[in-house]
Amino acid sequence: SLELAVDMAVEEINAAGGDLTVIKADSGTDPNIASTNIDQLLNEGVDAIYGAAGTAQTLSIIDKVTGSQVAQCSPSNTGAALTDYDDGGYYFRTAPSDVLQAPLLADLVVGDGWVDVAVVYRNDEYGAGFAELVEATLTDSGANVVASVGYDPAATSFDAEVGQVVEAGPEAVILITFAEGAQVVQAMIEAGAGPADLAIYGTDGFKDSVSAEAVDPDDPAVLDGVKGTAPSAAPSSGEATFPDRFAAFTPEDTPSIFSAQSFDCIVALVLAAEVAGSVDGIADEMIGVTTGGTVCTTYAECHELIGAGEDIDYDGASGPLDFTDVGEPGRGIYDIYQYNAEGGADTLEEVIA
């Protein structure tokens, strides 16, 4: 969903009078891979960096990027550690911070009536930061955090961690994972603590990368009932035609999570360059193109306004960005989702945090 949204943005921008070339490199959900590839991109003299996808990967490269005075925009970094990071004004994100999402997820769990809750998280900046925030809200809301279990993201077995959860006897379990969440759920099912036995909740990282097929190829209902929160891919306040345009541009059943934020990252970078009149001024204009001025919701519309000398306020596919002075949205628009018996994830409700 991230990469295809970039491809779509490039096509639309260049068709509307822009001049954008994208060089792709994989951040690999691995700081070492991210660091190696960012060296290559910076050596090639790129004007801006889109990504990385994960918070931990961005934290592994951000000093190289901002130290080179290159603007960086990520569509999917939600880690709280990046809000106050000393980036020199060169780092931006279109995804809202977990400072907003974690309390929302905790409120969902408590609102569903659960008191004894276990939290299982990948032990990196994203997982540990989210866990700390969600546990604080759970405690403040009167719930009991009966187990807080971190795991090595590179682990190949999660039996020990699941054993700690089972021993604690929770009513509900929050999983803060990426793709390895499928293996965690498999271990939970084997231990009699799967979705059929306990209430299980996930975050955006879970929804983004864990499918029913990955957990059990023979049972599309294996995740039935699992709920969670994620930044909305098609918020009601977003540019109205984006979901249909993205669906038409991509293969059937392409995930949509972070697609709107991805598209907006690219558009904002290009608009900032146009307002600045130079790629050297992108970072100086990123906040300005998302706040104040005349509202525009597509690249073509904003491009025309800039050409006419007007100040713009880009409100894009993910809704009004309204970047704060640290270069991130001042509010979050989230989907409360739930997996169904066919293996998909339905949006139950849109919430603003």
XYZ file of C-alpha atoms in Angstrom:
353
model
C 0.000 0.000 0.000
C 2.888 2.381 0.675
C 4.839 1.728 -2.514
C 1.827 1.711 -4.833
C 0.590 4.993 -3.356
C 3.977 6.488 -4.246
C 3.677 5.192 -7.812
C 0.216 6.708 -8.081
C 1.426 10.050 -6.730
C 4.309 10.175 -9.213
C 1.957 9.456 -12.117
C -0.577 12.107 -11.083
C 2.027 14.739 -10.213
C 3.875 14.415 -13.498
C 0.625 14.350 -15.485
C -0.359 17.651 -13.861
C 2.869 19.489 -14.659
C 5.268 18.261 -12.005
C 8.719 16.810 -12.590
C 9.348 13.989 -10.115
C 11.630 10.976 -10.246
C 11.627 8.355 -7.481
C 14.512 6.022 -6.690
C 13.382 3.045 -4.615
C 15.311 1.247 -1.890
C 14.057 -1.152 0.777
C 14.265 -0.254 4.466
C 13.739 -3.941 5.162
C 12.214 -3.521 8.645
C 15.892 -3.814 9.546
C 18.083 -0.896 10.707
C 21.154 -2.368 9.005
C 19.427 -2.660 5.637
C 17.940 0.812 6.012
C 21.320 2.336 6.878
C 23.098 0.732 3.916
C 20.454 1.839 1.434
C 20.201 5.371 2.793
C 23.949 5.789 2.260
C 23.479 4.901 -1.399
C 20.566 7.307 -1.854
C 22.381 10.206 -0.198
C 25.462 9.492 -2.286
C 23.269 9.776 -5.382
C 22.282 13.271 -4.287
C 18.548 12.834 -3.839
C 16.560 15.945 -2.939
C 14.271 14.338 -0.357
C 13.745 11.017 1.406
C 10.378 9.275 1.655
C 10.251 6.705 4.473
C 11.415 4.721 6.276
C 8.339 2.606 6.916
C 9.076 1.697 10.536
C 10.006 3.927 13.451
C 13.080 1.878 14.388
C 14.368 2.052 10.827
C 13.893 5.811 10.686
C 15.729 6.256 13.967
C 18.637 4.299 12.463
C 18.958 6.693 9.513
C 17.527 10.034 10.613
C 20.841 11.529 11.719
C 22.407 10.718 8.341
C 19.494 12.267 6.468
C 18.959 15.388 8.537
C 22.702 15.821 8.992
C 22.885 16.043 5.201
C 20.163 18.724 5.362
C 17.793 16.595 3.296
C 14.069 16.680 4.054
C 12.570 13.363 5.136
C 8.876 12.446 5.247
C 7.507 9.132 6.502
C 3.887 8.055 5.995
C 3.904 5.334 8.645
C 6.260 6.252 11.496
C 4.005 6.448 14.535
C 6.602 6.068 17.294
C 6.357 8.699 20.027
C 10.157 9.066 20.187
C 10.164 11.007 16.913
C 7.984 13.879 18.121
C 10.737 15.611 20.084
C 13.688 14.199 18.151
C 16.390 16.762 17.391
C 16.057 16.625 13.602
C 17.042 20.195 12.824
C 13.659 20.784 11.180
C 14.236 18.243 8.399
C 11.994 15.343 9.517
C 8.240 15.180 8.889
C 5.536 12.539 9.036
C 1.968 12.341 7.794
C 1.112 9.535 10.248
C -0.086 10.694 13.674
C 2.000 9.851 16.738
C 1.292 6.879 18.995
C 0.878 9.462 21.755
C -2.602 9.800 20.223
C -3.248 6.183 19.238
C -2.179 4.321 22.377
C -4.781 5.908 24.676
C -7.430 5.247 22.028
C -6.549 1.547 21.931
C -6.524 1.323 25.713
C -9.938 2.997 25.859
C -11.246 0.475 23.314
C -10.098 -2.452 25.466
C -11.501 -0.989 28.674
C -14.694 0.060 26.918
C -15.237 -3.542 25.855
C -15.319 -4.447 29.533
C -11.916 -6.064 30.072
C -10.046 -5.505 33.324
C -7.086 -7.919 33.331
C -4.976 -7.158 30.280
C -1.646 -8.465 28.966
C 0.537 -6.457 26.577
C 2.902 -8.218 24.180
C 5.233 -5.978 22.199
C 8.232 -6.063 19.897
C 11.144 -4.725 21.909
C 12.134 -1.811 19.689
C 11.379 1.911 19.666
C 7.933 1.427 18.140
C 6.798 -1.478 20.278
C 8.278 -0.443 23.603
C 7.123 3.141 23.220
C 3.590 2.110 22.325
C 3.490 -0.400 25.182
C 4.517 2.219 27.740
C 1.808 4.600 26.556
C -0.983 2.021 26.352
C -0.138 0.534 29.744
C -0.253 3.965 31.385
C -3.743 4.599 30.025
C -4.938 1.118 30.984
C -3.756 1.687 34.552
C -5.275 5.165 34.734
C -8.565 3.693 33.515
C -8.663 1.097 36.294
C -7.498 -1.935 34.317
C -4.804 -4.315 35.575
C -1.766 -4.891 33.351
C -1.200 -8.488 34.430
C 1.734 -9.040 32.061
C 3.976 -6.800 29.979
C 6.055 -8.996 27.692
C 8.638 -7.723 25.234
C 10.219 -9.944 22.612
C 13.128 -9.843 20.204
C 11.728 -8.923 16.746
C 14.280 -11.298 15.187
C 13.156 -14.267 17.293
C 11.965 -17.441 15.577
C 9.973 -18.792 18.511
C 7.590 -17.007 20.854
C 6.628 -19.937 23.078
C 8.340 -18.501 26.166
C 6.654 -15.126 25.820
C 3.256 -16.720 25.218
C 3.854 -18.892 28.270
C 4.229 -15.749 30.382
C 0.938 -14.449 29.039
C -0.921 -17.691 29.715
C 0.467 -17.861 33.248
C -0.789 -14.330 33.970
C -4.348 -15.311 33.073
C -5.521 -12.189 31.191
C -8.995 -11.571 29.826
C -7.585 -9.616 26.881
C -4.228 -9.353 25.113
C -2.833 -6.374 23.180
C -0.342 -7.302 20.447
C 2.069 -4.587 19.279
C 3.755 -6.349 16.372
C 4.678 -6.294 12.735
C 4.556 -9.394 10.513
C 5.925 -11.625 13.282
C 2.539 -11.150 14.927
C 1.338 -14.095 12.842
C 3.815 -16.366 14.618
C 2.835 -14.914 17.984
C -0.819 -15.709 17.293
C 0.114 -19.219 16.153
C 1.914 -19.784 19.451
C -1.060 -18.403 21.354
C -3.461 -20.743 19.560
C -1.239 -23.728 20.360
C -1.250 -22.661 24.019
C -5.036 -22.335 24.116
C -4.908 -18.546 24.234
C -5.834 -17.631 20.662
C -8.663 -15.459 19.317
C -11.192 -18.200 20.116
C -10.131 -18.141 23.770
C -9.238 -14.529 24.607
C -10.075 -11.043 23.390
C -7.133 -9.966 21.219
C -6.353 -6.432 20.066
C -3.799 -5.142 17.556
C -2.324 -1.879 16.348
C -1.594 -0.492 12.894
C 1.549 -2.642 12.674
C -0.564 -5.762 13.176
C -3.259 -4.804 10.668
C -0.636 -3.724 8.149
C 1.206 -7.029 8.095
C -0.740 -9.897 9.722
C -3.309 -11.749 7.641
C -5.495 -14.741 8.438
C -3.680 -16.650 5.702
C -0.313 -15.987 7.371
C -1.628 -17.422 10.640
C -3.459 -20.412 9.131
C -3.753 -20.848 5.342
C -6.585 -23.329 5.848
C -8.752 -21.192 8.139
C -9.779 -17.713 6.958
C -11.702 -17.247 10.218
C -8.662 -17.785 12.436
C -8.521 -14.066 13.345
C -12.279 -13.597 13.534
C -13.086 -11.082 16.275
C -9.582 -9.610 16.661
C -9.984 -5.844 17.019
C -7.665 -2.870 16.995
C -6.858 0.675 15.926
C -4.978 2.092 12.945
C -4.643 5.493 11.265
C -7.524 5.744 8.820
C -6.695 4.927 5.201
C -9.836 6.663 3.958
C -10.887 9.258 6.548
C -14.189 11.032 6.021
C -12.313 14.359 6.042
C -9.868 13.198 3.361
C -9.999 14.074 -0.338
C -13.151 12.242 -1.400
C -11.960 10.609 -4.632
C -8.717 9.122 -3.295
C -10.032 5.702 -2.132
C -11.624 4.987 -5.517
C -8.617 6.278 -7.435
C -6.278 4.122 -5.382
C -8.501 1.064 -5.824
C -8.551 1.609 -9.588
C -4.776 2.107 -9.723
C -3.839 -1.004 -7.741
C -4.410 -4.751 -8.118
C -7.488 -6.222 -6.492
C -7.226 -6.793 -2.726
C -4.265 -4.410 -2.317
C -4.135 -3.329 1.355
C -5.041 0.306 1.889
C -3.411 0.988 5.265
C -1.201 4.098 5.202
C -1.912 4.553 1.469
C -3.436 7.992 2.044
C -0.582 9.076 4.309
C 1.899 7.729 1.765
C 0.353 9.670 -1.087
C 0.282 12.850 1.012
C 3.960 12.569 1.948
C 4.987 12.653 -1.700
C 2.601 15.447 -2.650
C 3.645 17.600 0.314
C 7.347 17.226 -0.524
C 6.775 18.287 -4.130
C 4.509 21.199 -3.201
C 7.089 22.403 -0.677
C 9.759 22.398 -3.393
C 7.490 24.384 -5.702
C 6.669 26.982 -3.060
C 10.349 27.298 -2.165
C 11.308 27.583 -5.803
C 14.166 25.164 -5.130
C 14.646 21.646 -3.786
C 17.011 23.193 -1.239
C 14.044 24.840 0.497
C 11.766 21.807 0.885
C 12.154 21.519 4.662
C 11.502 25.247 5.120
C 8.100 25.010 3.420
C 6.688 21.638 4.591
C 4.766 23.142 7.509
C 3.621 26.118 5.460
C 2.060 24.077 2.653
C -0.126 22.188 5.157
C -1.374 25.150 7.215
C -3.075 28.477 6.515
C -3.671 29.763 3.004
C -6.175 28.588 0.412
C -7.318 25.007 0.938
C -6.568 22.632 -1.943
C -7.044 18.877 -1.928
C -5.208 17.555 -4.995
C -1.760 18.139 -6.394
C -3.172 19.623 -9.601
C -5.303 22.128 -7.689
C -2.452 23.129 -5.367
C 0.032 23.341 -8.261
C -2.255 25.765 -10.072
C -2.688 27.947 -6.997
C 1.069 28.107 -6.422
C 1.521 29.127 -10.048
C -0.939 31.947 -9.455
C 1.103 33.141 -6.485
C -1.308 32.017 -3.771
C -0.449 30.638 -0.346
C -1.818 27.090 -0.056
C -3.094 24.734 2.639
C -2.887 21.165 1.336
C -5.648 19.010 2.859
C -5.023 15.694 1.184
C -6.036 12.067 1.036
C -5.467 11.599 4.768
C -7.407 14.756 5.668
C -6.140 18.115 6.946
C -2.468 17.628 7.820
C -2.062 20.863 9.767
C 1.553 20.112 10.678
C 2.594 21.307 14.114
C 5.921 23.043 14.615
C 7.588 19.614 14.945
C 6.346 18.548 11.499
C 3.574 16.076 12.281
C -0.247 16.102 12.294
C -1.761 17.790 15.309
C -4.524 15.200 15.521
C -5.095 11.616 14.464
C -7.968 10.097 12.522
C -8.229 6.390 13.320
C -10.200 3.363 12.241
C -11.400 0.901 14.851
C -11.195 -2.374 12.944
C -12.248 -5.971 13.456
C -11.252 -9.092 11.524
C -14.164 -11.067 10.089
C -14.752 -14.765 9.348
C -13.624 -14.307 5.737
C -10.182 -13.054 6.768
C -10.703 -9.371 6.065
C -10.667 -6.442 8.475
C -13.828 -4.332 8.681
C -13.845 -0.723 9.850
C -16.310 -0.449 12.718
C -15.898 3.226 13.462
C -13.801 6.303 12.644
C -12.495 8.198 15.665
C -10.601 11.483 15.975
C -7.984 11.604 18.732
